[in-house]
Amino acid sequence: MRSKIYPTVRQIQQDMLTRRPRRNRKSAVIRELVQETHITPHDIIYPLFIMEGNNKQTEIKSMPQVYRYTIDRALEEIAECMELGIQTFAPFPVVPDALKDKYATESYQENSLYLRTIRAIKAQFGEVCIMSDVAMDPYSSAGHDGVVENGKIINDESLEILARMAIAQAEAGADIVAPSDMMDGRVGFIRKELDEAGFQDVSIMAYTAKYASAFYGPFRDALDSAPRFGDKKTYQMNPANIREALLEAQLDFEEGADFMMVKPALPYLDVIRSLRDNFTTPIVAYNVSGEYAMVKAAAERGWIDGEKAMYESLLSIKRAGADIILTYFGKEFAQLYHRQ
Ligand code: PBG
């Protein structure tokens, strides 16, 4: 029982309830007034899967409303997204098996689907920002992000190929090259090679903390890029580790990364926060294919409200410290943003 004669400060506060946080939630206007985190279409990077052909698009089974587009269709999609305020796009190529080989040589052929895509986008929309993917796996017959020799992924030999790919993409017009392979030393090596080739102005977005995750399944379906043997654990990170993410970030920062990415996003919000607190570069979060598929699958079953779950996910990723979000929800989010 509390004493009426000698109340503690806490008891007085309880009696009077001077702090009622619910006052700041009492109306929609006040809730908006005190909202701490906002997302706009300018914060979004929108991925696009590109395939050969004309005037075609095919839906990816495990990613409802996400399509592989032929270049002409992709240009139409980009125009629609730009109307909605999205300005940065990340194309990924679907490469036929016949063009894949041990050294991913297709990745830097002048007339490859990917480089034609970059040139076509740049020719039609000069103001668009293109973030291009520097990785061997879509072009590798082994489905790995590095050169495979006797079942092992060889680091330094892979760097040469990544740098060639980055230069070819820069020549085609990429604004940001994004190495997603997790080889050691690639940011520094690519920076040096880009500079020597005269591309000082091309930025590097490092996939800094990319985990060996189960959430990439639908993406590998989309590109048919799953590893043909083994897994990616000798280069992608162990989901159990966060100090290691800080080490990767320190190296990428020192090697000259302009942006640093954490991937996946939702299961790694602590990693996003930690990089945000410890480094000065913009932090990017990749809300990956499996995160997208989970929301869509549950919404299709009527188990959750997909649109609300999407918004809450993106908001949480920003609140955790991401400045920029790469997400398949990009267009749907931008549509919602303009309806609100
Ligand atoms: C590979 C790459 C992957 C993704 C983007 N780049 C898959 C992988 O590492 O196997 C996955 C993205 C997603 O799941 O949305 N360089």
mmCIF file of C-alpha atoms and ligand atoms in Angstrom:
data_model
loop_
_atom_site.group_PDB
_atom_site.id
_atom_site.type_symbol
_atom_site.label_atom_id
_atom_site.label_comp_id
_atom_site.label_asym_id
_atom_site.label_seq_id
_atom_site.Cartn_x
_atom_site.Cartn_y
_atom_site.Cartn_z
ATOM 1 C CA MET A 1 0.000 0.000 0.000
ATOM 2 C CA ARG A 2 1.347 3.422 -0.764
ATOM 3 C CA SER A 3 1.460 6.087 1.889
ATOM 4 C CA LYS A 4 -0.641 9.200 1.373
ATOM 5 C CA ILE A 5 1.604 11.051 3.775
ATOM 6 C CA TYR A 6 5.068 10.345 2.257
ATOM 7 C CA PRO A 7 4.525 9.754 -1.488
ATOM 8 C CA THR A 8 7.601 9.136 -3.578
ATOM 9 C CA VAL A 9 8.184 11.180 -6.724
ATOM 10 C CA ARG A 10 7.235 8.171 -8.753
ATOM 11 C CA GLN A 11 3.956 7.826 -6.952
ATOM 12 C CA ILE A 12 3.140 11.494 -7.525
ATOM 13 C CA GLN A 13 3.834 11.019 -11.189
ATOM 14 C CA GLN A 14 1.613 7.983 -11.277
ATOM 15 C CA ASP A 15 -1.179 9.880 -9.517
ATOM 16 C CA MET A 16 -0.947 12.869 -11.816
ATOM 17 C CA LEU A 17 0.200 11.130 -15.003
ATOM 18 C CA THR A 18 1.987 14.227 -16.306
ATOM 19 C CA ARG A 19 3.675 12.152 -19.004
ATOM 20 C CA ARG A 20 1.058 10.622 -21.222
ATOM 21 C CA PRO A 21 2.834 9.556 -24.425
ATOM 22 C CA ARG A 22 -0.545 8.746 -25.948
ATOM 23 C CA ARG A 23 -1.180 12.504 -26.305
ATOM 24 C CA ASN A 24 1.257 12.470 -29.230
ATOM 25 C CA ARG A 25 -0.732 9.690 -30.887
ATOM 26 C CA LYS A 26 -4.223 11.136 -30.514
ATOM 27 C CA SER A 27 -4.886 12.113 -34.138
ATOM 28 C CA ALA A 28 -3.550 11.306 -37.565
ATOM 29 C CA VAL A 29 -2.190 14.842 -37.891
ATOM 30 C CA ILE A 30 -0.278 14.698 -34.610
ATOM 31 C CA ARG A 31 1.018 11.233 -35.422
ATOM 32 C CA GLU A 32 2.389 12.599 -38.672
ATOM 33 C CA LEU A 33 3.809 15.649 -36.910
ATOM 34 C CA VAL A 34 5.877 13.494 -34.572
ATOM 35 C CA GLN A 35 6.823 10.812 -37.116
ATOM 36 C CA GLU A 36 10.587 10.275 -36.859
ATOM 37 C CA THR A 37 11.278 8.310 -40.037
ATOM 38 C CA HIS A 38 10.086 8.976 -43.569
ATOM 39 C CA ILE A 39 10.633 7.191 -46.852
ATOM 40 C CA THR A 40 10.191 8.723 -50.275
ATOM 41 C CA PRO A 41 10.630 7.237 -53.759
ATOM 42 C CA HIS A 42 13.983 9.073 -53.884
ATOM 43 C CA ASP A 43 15.318 6.675 -51.235
ATOM 44 C CA ILE A 44 14.592 3.671 -53.424
ATOM 45 C CA ILE A 45 16.762 1.698 -55.840
ATOM 46 C CA TYR A 46 14.549 -0.428 -58.079
ATOM 47 C CA PRO A 47 15.910 -3.745 -59.429
ATOM 48 C CA LEU A 48 14.939 -4.943 -62.922
ATOM 49 C CA PHE A 49 15.524 -8.386 -64.435
ATOM 50 C CA ILE A 50 16.422 -8.172 -68.116
ATOM 51 C CA MET A 51 16.133 -10.925 -70.755
ATOM 52 C CA GLU A 52 16.743 -11.221 -74.497
ATOM 53 C CA GLY A 53 13.911 -10.683 -76.938
ATOM 54 C CA ASN A 54 11.348 -8.106 -77.973
ATOM 55 C CA ASN A 55 8.186 -6.839 -76.383
ATOM 56 C CA LYS A 56 7.973 -9.541 -73.737
ATOM 57 C CA GLN A 57 7.756 -9.820 -69.980
ATOM 58 C CA THR A 58 7.409 -12.945 -67.865
ATOM 59 C CA GLU A 59 6.448 -13.015 -64.210
ATOM 60 C CA ILE A 60 8.851 -14.699 -61.786
ATOM 61 C CA LYS A 61 6.959 -17.499 -60.085
ATOM 62 C CA SER A 62 8.307 -16.978 -56.600
ATOM 63 C CA MET A 63 8.068 -13.167 -56.898
ATOM 64 C CA PRO A 64 4.516 -12.123 -57.820
ATOM 65 C CA GLN A 65 4.382 -8.838 -59.783
ATOM 66 C CA VAL A 66 8.120 -8.959 -60.491
ATOM 67 C CA TYR A 67 9.006 -9.614 -64.123
ATOM 68 C CA ARG A 68 11.858 -10.396 -66.429
ATOM 69 C CA TYR A 69 11.675 -7.716 -69.137
ATOM 70 C CA THR A 70 13.069 -7.480 -72.620
ATOM 71 C CA ILE A 71 15.014 -4.224 -73.035
ATOM 72 C CA ASP A 72 12.149 -2.373 -74.773
ATOM 73 C CA ARG A 73 9.702 -3.346 -72.005
ATOM 74 C CA ALA A 74 12.222 -2.415 -69.327
ATOM 75 C CA LEU A 75 12.432 1.076 -70.799
ATOM 76 C CA GLU A 76 8.638 1.404 -70.506
ATOM 77 C CA GLU A 77 8.793 0.197 -66.913
ATOM 78 C CA ILE A 78 11.518 2.721 -66.107
ATOM 79 C CA ALA A 79 9.430 5.533 -67.606
ATOM 80 C CA GLU A 80 6.507 4.563 -65.349
ATOM 81 C CA CYS A 81 8.727 4.365 -62.277
ATOM 82 C CA MET A 82 10.258 7.762 -63.049
ATOM 83 C CA GLU A 83 6.750 9.273 -63.145
ATOM 84 C CA LEU A 84 6.417 7.939 -59.594
ATOM 85 C CA GLY A 85 9.691 9.528 -58.484
ATOM 86 C CA ILE A 86 12.064 6.551 -58.623
ATOM 87 C CA GLN A 87 15.365 7.673 -60.136
ATOM 88 C CA THR A 88 17.860 4.861 -59.553
ATOM 89 C CA PHE A 89 17.649 1.437 -61.175
ATOM 90 C CA ALA A 90 19.623 -1.774 -60.724
ATOM 91 C CA PRO A 91 19.362 -4.090 -63.756
ATOM 92 C CA PHE A 92 20.276 -7.790 -63.533
ATOM 93 C CA PRO A 93 20.722 -9.922 -66.678
ATOM 94 C CA VAL A 94 19.236 -13.335 -67.418
ATOM 95 C CA VAL A 95 22.064 -15.082 -69.279
ATOM 96 C CA PRO A 96 21.376 -18.273 -71.306
ATOM 97 C CA ASP A 97 23.425 -21.316 -70.223
ATOM 98 C CA ALA A 98 25.162 -21.448 -73.613
ATOM 99 C CA LEU A 99 26.884 -18.121 -72.869
ATOM 100 C CA LYS A 100 28.129 -19.101 -69.414
ATOM 101 C CA ASP A 101 31.706 -20.236 -68.906
ATOM 102 C CA LYS A 102 34.402 -20.689 -66.289
ATOM 103 C CA TYR A 103 35.724 -17.132 -66.528
ATOM 104 C CA ALA A 104 32.382 -15.314 -67.066
ATOM 105 C CA THR A 105 33.764 -13.892 -70.314
ATOM 106 C CA GLU A 106 30.299 -12.839 -71.508
ATOM 107 C CA SER A 107 30.238 -10.285 -68.666
ATOM 108 C CA TYR A 108 32.480 -7.819 -70.499
ATOM 109 C CA GLN A 109 31.553 -8.459 -74.158
ATOM 110 C CA GLU A 110 30.701 -5.170 -75.794
ATOM 111 C CA ASN A 111 27.443 -6.565 -77.177
ATOM 112 C CA SER A 112 26.258 -8.502 -74.135
ATOM 113 C CA LEU A 113 22.623 -8.135 -73.109
ATOM 114 C CA TYR A 114 23.650 -6.312 -69.950
ATOM 115 C CA LEU A 115 25.849 -3.683 -71.581
ATOM 116 C CA ARG A 116 23.236 -3.120 -74.300
ATOM 117 C CA THR A 117 20.679 -2.595 -71.530
ATOM 118 C CA ILE A 118 22.807 0.019 -69.778
ATOM 119 C CA ARG A 119 23.435 1.876 -73.045
ATOM 120 C CA ALA A 120 19.733 1.778 -73.980
ATOM 121 C CA ILE A 121 18.636 3.151 -70.612
ATOM 122 C CA LYS A 122 21.244 5.910 -70.733
ATOM 123 C CA ALA A 123 20.339 6.821 -74.319
ATOM 124 C CA GLN A 124 16.665 7.209 -73.465
ATOM 125 C CA PHE A 125 16.868 8.668 -69.947
ATOM 126 C CA GLY A 126 19.999 10.725 -69.424
ATOM 127 C CA GLU A 127 19.003 11.764 -65.913
ATOM 128 C CA VAL A 128 18.459 8.236 -64.601
ATOM 129 C CA CYS A 129 21.068 6.785 -62.212
ATOM 130 C CA ILE A 130 22.176 3.252 -63.039
ATOM 131 C CA MET A 131 23.676 1.001 -60.428
ATOM 132 C CA SER A 132 25.208 -1.969 -62.221
ATOM 133 C CA ASP A 133 25.943 -5.364 -60.709
ATOM 134 C CA VAL A 134 29.557 -6.500 -60.764
ATOM 135 C CA ALA A 135 29.464 -10.250 -60.167
ATOM 136 C CA MET A 136 30.395 -13.381 -62.060
ATOM 137 C CA ASP A 137 27.522 -15.626 -61.014
ATOM 138 C CA PRO A 138 24.974 -14.808 -63.756
ATOM 139 C CA TYR A 139 27.717 -15.559 -66.357
ATOM 140 C CA SER A 140 29.548 -18.362 -64.569
ATOM 141 C CA SER A 141 29.017 -21.980 -65.632
ATOM 142 C CA ALA A 142 29.614 -22.920 -61.984
ATOM 143 C CA GLY A 143 27.076 -20.377 -60.712
ATOM 144 C CA HIS A 144 29.676 -18.903 -58.350
ATOM 145 C CA ASP A 145 30.856 -15.327 -57.807
ATOM 146 C CA GLY A 146 34.506 -16.165 -58.404
ATOM 147 C CA VAL A 147 36.693 -18.386 -60.574
ATOM 148 C CA VAL A 148 36.433 -22.030 -59.516
ATOM 149 C CA GLU A 149 39.603 -24.124 -59.495
ATOM 150 C CA ASN A 150 39.448 -27.691 -58.110
ATOM 151 C CA GLY A 151 36.250 -26.928 -56.246
ATOM 152 C CA LYS A 152 37.681 -23.762 -54.647
ATOM 153 C CA ILE A 153 36.805 -20.129 -55.323
ATOM 154 C CA ILE A 154 40.040 -18.318 -56.251
ATOM 155 C CA ASN A 155 40.131 -14.760 -54.931
ATOM 156 C CA ASP A 156 42.809 -12.796 -56.786
ATOM 157 C CA GLU A 157 42.148 -14.220 -60.235
ATOM 158 C CA SER A 158 38.496 -13.241 -59.806
ATOM 159 C CA LEU A 159 39.451 -9.605 -59.148
ATOM 160 C CA GLU A 160 40.834 -9.234 -62.680
ATOM 161 C CA ILE A 161 37.510 -10.338 -64.167
ATOM 162 C CA LEU A 162 35.480 -8.121 -61.809
ATOM 163 C CA ALA A 163 37.556 -5.083 -62.749
ATOM 164 C CA ARG A 164 37.151 -5.787 -66.472
ATOM 165 C CA MET A 165 33.410 -6.077 -65.934
ATOM 166 C CA ALA A 166 33.299 -2.825 -63.948
ATOM 167 C CA ILE A 167 35.197 -0.927 -66.654
ATOM 168 C CA ALA A 168 32.910 -2.324 -69.385
ATOM 169 C CA GLN A 169 29.866 -1.200 -67.378
ATOM 170 C CA ALA A 170 31.377 2.241 -66.776
ATOM 171 C CA GLU A 171 32.033 2.576 -70.518
ATOM 172 C CA ALA A 172 28.386 1.647 -71.189
ATOM 173 C CA GLY A 173 27.270 4.445 -68.871
ATOM 174 C CA ALA A 174 26.829 3.019 -65.352
ATOM 175 C CA ASP A 175 26.857 5.736 -62.669
ATOM 176 C CA ILE A 176 27.536 3.346 -59.798
ATOM 177 C CA VAL A 177 29.178 -0.060 -60.047
ATOM 178 C CA ALA A 178 28.218 -2.461 -57.286
ATOM 179 C CA PRO A 179 30.487 -5.445 -56.634
ATOM 180 C CA SER A 180 28.276 -8.092 -55.004
ATOM 181 C CA ASP A 181 30.777 -10.945 -54.909
ATOM 182 C CA MET A 182 32.451 -10.624 -51.467
ATOM 183 C CA MET A 183 35.984 -11.310 -52.786
ATOM 184 C CA ASP A 184 38.728 -9.746 -50.649
ATOM 185 C CA GLY A 185 40.208 -6.507 -51.915
ATOM 186 C CA ARG A 186 37.810 -5.991 -54.809
ATOM 187 C CA VAL A 187 36.774 -2.448 -53.931
ATOM 188 C CA GLY A 188 40.362 -1.182 -53.919
ATOM 189 C CA PHE A 189 41.258 -3.099 -57.051
ATOM 190 C CA ILE A 190 38.188 -1.939 -58.989
ATOM 191 C CA ARG A 191 38.767 1.662 -57.813
ATOM 192 C CA LYS A 192 42.348 1.609 -59.068
ATOM 193 C CA GLU A 193 41.410 0.067 -62.421
ATOM 194 C CA LEU A 194 38.485 2.452 -62.934
ATOM 195 C CA ASP A 195 40.698 5.445 -62.185
ATOM 196 C CA GLU A 196 43.411 4.237 -64.555
ATOM 197 C CA ALA A 197 40.795 3.852 -67.278
ATOM 198 C CA GLY A 198 39.631 7.443 -66.707
ATOM 199 C CA PHE A 199 36.467 6.658 -64.737
ATOM 200 C CA GLN A 200 37.234 8.644 -61.580
ATOM 201 C CA ASP A 201 33.615 9.804 -61.469
ATOM 202 C CA VAL A 202 32.064 6.349 -61.410
ATOM 203 C CA SER A 203 31.022 5.465 -57.851
ATOM 204 C CA ILE A 204 31.434 2.152 -56.070
ATOM 205 C CA MET A 205 28.615 0.726 -53.987
ATOM 206 C CA ALA A 206 30.148 -2.150 -52.062
ATOM 207 C CA TYR A 207 28.061 -5.093 -50.976
ATOM 208 C CA THR A 208 29.915 -4.771 -47.695
ATOM 209 C CA ALA A 209 28.144 -7.171 -45.389
ATOM 210 C CA LYS A 210 26.555 -9.751 -47.641
ATOM 211 C CA TYR A 211 25.502 -12.835 -45.735
ATOM 212 C CA ALA A 212 25.294 -16.442 -46.973
ATOM 213 C CA SER A 213 21.532 -16.277 -46.712
ATOM 214 C CA ALA A 214 18.581 -18.551 -47.397
ATOM 215 C CA PHE A 215 16.641 -15.486 -48.534
ATOM 216 C CA TYR A 216 18.218 -15.289 -52.045
ATOM 217 C CA GLY A 217 16.299 -18.304 -53.427
ATOM 218 C CA PRO A 218 13.738 -16.460 -55.604
ATOM 219 C CA PHE A 219 16.490 -14.247 -57.139
ATOM 220 C CA ARG A 220 18.472 -17.309 -58.157
ATOM 221 C CA ASP A 221 15.265 -18.705 -59.739
ATOM 222 C CA ALA A 222 14.797 -15.440 -61.620
ATOM 223 C CA LEU A 223 18.304 -15.533 -63.095
ATOM 224 C CA ASP A 224 18.825 -19.293 -63.016
ATOM 225 C CA SER A 225 22.072 -18.464 -61.203
ATOM 226 C CA ALA A 226 22.098 -20.907 -58.286
ATOM 227 C CA PRO A 227 25.534 -22.426 -57.556
ATOM 228 C CA ARG A 228 25.935 -25.666 -59.517
ATOM 229 C CA PHE A 229 27.796 -27.225 -56.581
ATOM 230 C CA GLY A 230 28.285 -26.418 -52.929
ATOM 231 C CA ASP A 231 27.282 -23.109 -51.370
ATOM 232 C CA LYS A 232 28.691 -19.578 -51.051
ATOM 233 C CA LYS A 233 29.905 -19.838 -47.465
ATOM 234 C CA THR A 234 33.601 -19.393 -48.268
ATOM 235 C CA TYR A 235 32.935 -15.843 -49.461
ATOM 236 C CA GLN A 236 29.540 -14.658 -48.170
ATOM 237 C CA MET A 237 29.354 -14.053 -44.428
ATOM 238 C CA ASN A 238 28.124 -16.259 -41.611
ATOM 239 C CA PRO A 239 24.716 -14.964 -40.419
ATOM 240 C CA ALA A 240 25.951 -15.336 -36.835
ATOM 241 C CA ASN A 241 28.562 -12.565 -37.157
ATOM 242 C CA ILE A 242 28.454 -8.804 -36.712
ATOM 243 C CA ARG A 243 32.045 -7.867 -35.744
ATOM 244 C CA GLU A 244 33.090 -9.359 -39.048
ATOM 245 C CA ALA A 245 30.688 -6.924 -40.778
ATOM 246 C CA LEU A 246 32.566 -4.050 -39.121
ATOM 247 C CA LEU A 247 35.862 -5.457 -40.414
ATOM 248 C CA GLU A 248 34.446 -5.711 -43.945
ATOM 249 C CA ALA A 249 33.147 -2.148 -43.629
ATOM 250 C CA GLN A 250 36.498 -0.844 -42.403
ATOM 251 C CA LEU A 251 38.242 -2.425 -45.403
ATOM 252 C CA ASP A 252 35.650 -1.236 -47.945
ATOM 253 C CA PHE A 253 35.815 2.257 -46.464
ATOM 254 C CA GLU A 254 39.611 2.340 -46.643
ATOM 255 C CA GLU A 255 39.546 0.945 -50.184
ATOM 256 C CA GLY A 256 37.311 3.829 -51.266
ATOM 257 C CA ALA A 257 33.710 2.587 -51.248
ATOM 258 C CA ASP A 258 31.260 5.459 -51.802
ATOM 259 C CA PHE A 259 28.284 3.492 -50.446
ATOM 260 C CA MET A 260 28.200 0.462 -48.178
ATOM 261 C CA MET A 261 25.448 -2.131 -48.292
ATOM 262 C CA VAL A 262 24.012 -4.653 -45.878
ATOM 263 C CA LYS A 263 22.214 -7.626 -47.376
ATOM 264 C CA PRO A 264 19.636 -9.048 -46.594
ATOM 265 C CA ALA A 265 17.872 -6.247 -44.710
ATOM 266 C CA LEU A 266 15.169 -7.306 -42.244
ATOM 267 C CA PRO A 267 17.020 -10.160 -40.493
ATOM 268 C CA TYR A 268 20.098 -7.859 -40.200
ATOM 269 C CA LEU A 269 18.731 -4.562 -38.837
ATOM 270 C CA ASP A 270 21.370 -4.614 -36.087
ATOM 271 C CA VAL A 271 24.105 -4.740 -38.722
ATOM 272 C CA ILE A 272 22.568 -1.772 -40.562
ATOM 273 C CA ARG A 273 22.471 0.202 -37.300
ATOM 274 C CA SER A 274 26.023 -0.707 -36.452
ATOM 275 C CA LEU A 275 27.402 0.374 -39.835
ATOM 276 C CA ARG A 276 25.357 3.594 -39.685
ATOM 277 C CA ASP A 277 26.803 4.428 -36.239
ATOM 278 C CA ASN A 278 30.400 3.619 -37.148
ATOM 279 C CA PHE A 279 30.873 4.934 -40.689
ATOM 280 C CA THR A 280 30.195 8.131 -42.580
ATOM 281 C CA THR A 281 29.256 6.765 -46.023
ATOM 282 C CA PRO A 282 25.611 6.375 -47.000
ATOM 283 C CA ILE A 283 24.343 2.959 -45.887
ATOM 284 C CA VAL A 284 22.246 0.918 -48.299
ATOM 285 C CA ALA A 285 20.033 -2.028 -47.361
ATOM 286 C CA TYR A 286 19.068 -4.730 -49.854
ATOM 287 C CA ASN A 287 15.554 -5.937 -49.038
ATOM 288 C CA VAL A 288 16.108 -9.219 -50.899
ATOM 289 C CA SER A 289 13.950 -11.547 -52.970
ATOM 290 C CA GLY A 290 13.077 -13.909 -50.110
ATOM 291 C CA GLU A 291 11.946 -11.032 -47.906
ATOM 292 C CA TYR A 292 9.698 -9.904 -50.764
ATOM 293 C CA ALA A 293 8.394 -13.425 -51.436
ATOM 294 C CA MET A 294 7.453 -14.003 -47.785
ATOM 295 C CA VAL A 295 5.272 -10.900 -47.631
ATOM 296 C CA LYS A 296 3.647 -11.676 -50.990
ATOM 297 C CA ALA A 297 2.991 -15.338 -50.122
ATOM 298 C CA ALA A 298 1.383 -14.544 -46.778
ATOM 299 C CA ALA A 299 -0.679 -11.741 -48.322
ATOM 300 C CA GLU A 300 -1.896 -14.064 -51.107
ATOM 301 C CA ARG A 301 -3.195 -16.419 -48.459
ATOM 302 C CA GLY A 302 -4.931 -13.565 -46.701
ATOM 303 C CA TRP A 303 -2.731 -14.104 -43.647
ATOM 304 C CA ILE A 304 -1.361 -10.557 -43.531
ATOM 305 C CA ASP A 305 -2.118 -7.218 -45.161
ATOM 306 C CA GLY A 306 0.633 -7.145 -47.806
ATOM 307 C CA GLU A 307 0.647 -3.399 -48.362
ATOM 308 C CA LYS A 308 0.883 -2.578 -44.664
ATOM 309 C CA ALA A 309 3.559 -5.232 -44.142
ATOM 310 C CA MET A 310 5.539 -3.754 -47.041
ATOM 311 C CA TYR A 311 5.367 -0.222 -45.640
ATOM 312 C CA GLU A 312 6.265 -1.351 -42.127
ATOM 313 C CA SER A 313 9.219 -3.354 -43.455
ATOM 314 C CA LEU A 314 10.644 -0.445 -45.445
ATOM 315 C CA LEU A 315 10.075 1.982 -42.573
ATOM 316 C CA SER A 316 11.864 -0.349 -40.155
ATOM 317 C CA ILE A 317 14.836 -0.694 -42.493
ATOM 318 C CA LYS A 318 15.147 3.111 -42.630
ATOM 319 C CA ARG A 319 14.644 3.483 -38.895
ATOM 320 C CA ALA A 320 17.479 1.000 -38.334
ATOM 321 C CA GLY A 321 19.762 3.408 -40.183
ATOM 322 C CA ALA A 322 19.589 2.713 -43.914
ATOM 323 C CA ASP A 323 19.694 5.835 -46.074
ATOM 324 C CA ILE A 324 18.770 3.951 -49.240
ATOM 325 C CA ILE A 325 16.758 0.771 -49.826
ATOM 326 C CA LEU A 326 17.105 -1.562 -52.782
ATOM 327 C CA THR A 327 13.736 -3.299 -52.969
ATOM 328 C CA TYR A 328 11.427 -5.189 -55.330
ATOM 329 C CA PHE A 329 8.617 -3.321 -53.581
ATOM 330 C CA GLY A 330 9.954 -0.079 -55.104
ATOM 331 C CA LYS A 331 7.203 0.579 -57.611
ATOM 332 C CA GLU A 332 4.387 -0.590 -55.341
ATOM 333 C CA PHE A 333 5.745 1.585 -52.548
ATOM 334 C CA ALA A 334 5.967 4.616 -54.842
ATOM 335 C CA GLN A 335 2.348 4.084 -55.911
ATOM 336 C CA LEU A 336 1.263 3.896 -52.267
ATOM 337 C CA TYR A 337 3.323 7.000 -51.462
ATOM 338 C CA HIS A 338 1.383 9.046 -54.006
ATOM 339 C CA ARG A 339 -1.993 7.697 -52.836
ATOM 340 C CA GLN A 340 -1.358 8.600 -49.206
HETATM 341 C C1 PBG B 1 24.865 -12.468 -56.690
HETATM 342 C C2 PBG B 1 23.633 -11.773 -56.187
HETATM 343 C C3 PBG B 1 22.621 -12.431 -55.461
HETATM 344 C C4 PBG B 1 21.653 -11.470 -55.180
HETATM 345 C C5 PBG B 1 22.070 -10.274 -55.746
HETATM 346 N N1 PBG B 1 23.318 -10.472 -56.356
HETATM 347 C C6 PBG B 1 22.454 -13.836 -55.087
HETATM 348 C C7 PBG B 1 23.562 -14.596 -54.536
HETATM 349 O O1 PBG B 1 24.487 -14.067 -53.924
HETATM 350 O O2 PBG B 1 23.516 -15.809 -54.726
HETATM 351 C C8 PBG B 1 20.405 -11.775 -54.410
HETATM 352 C C9 PBG B 1 19.393 -10.722 -54.349
HETATM 353 C C10 PBG B 1 18.077 -11.147 -53.870
HETATM 354 O O3 PBG B 1 17.885 -12.263 -53.338
HETATM 355 O O4 PBG B 1 17.150 -10.351 -54.034
HETATM 356 N N2 PBG B 1 25.908 -11.716 -57.077
#
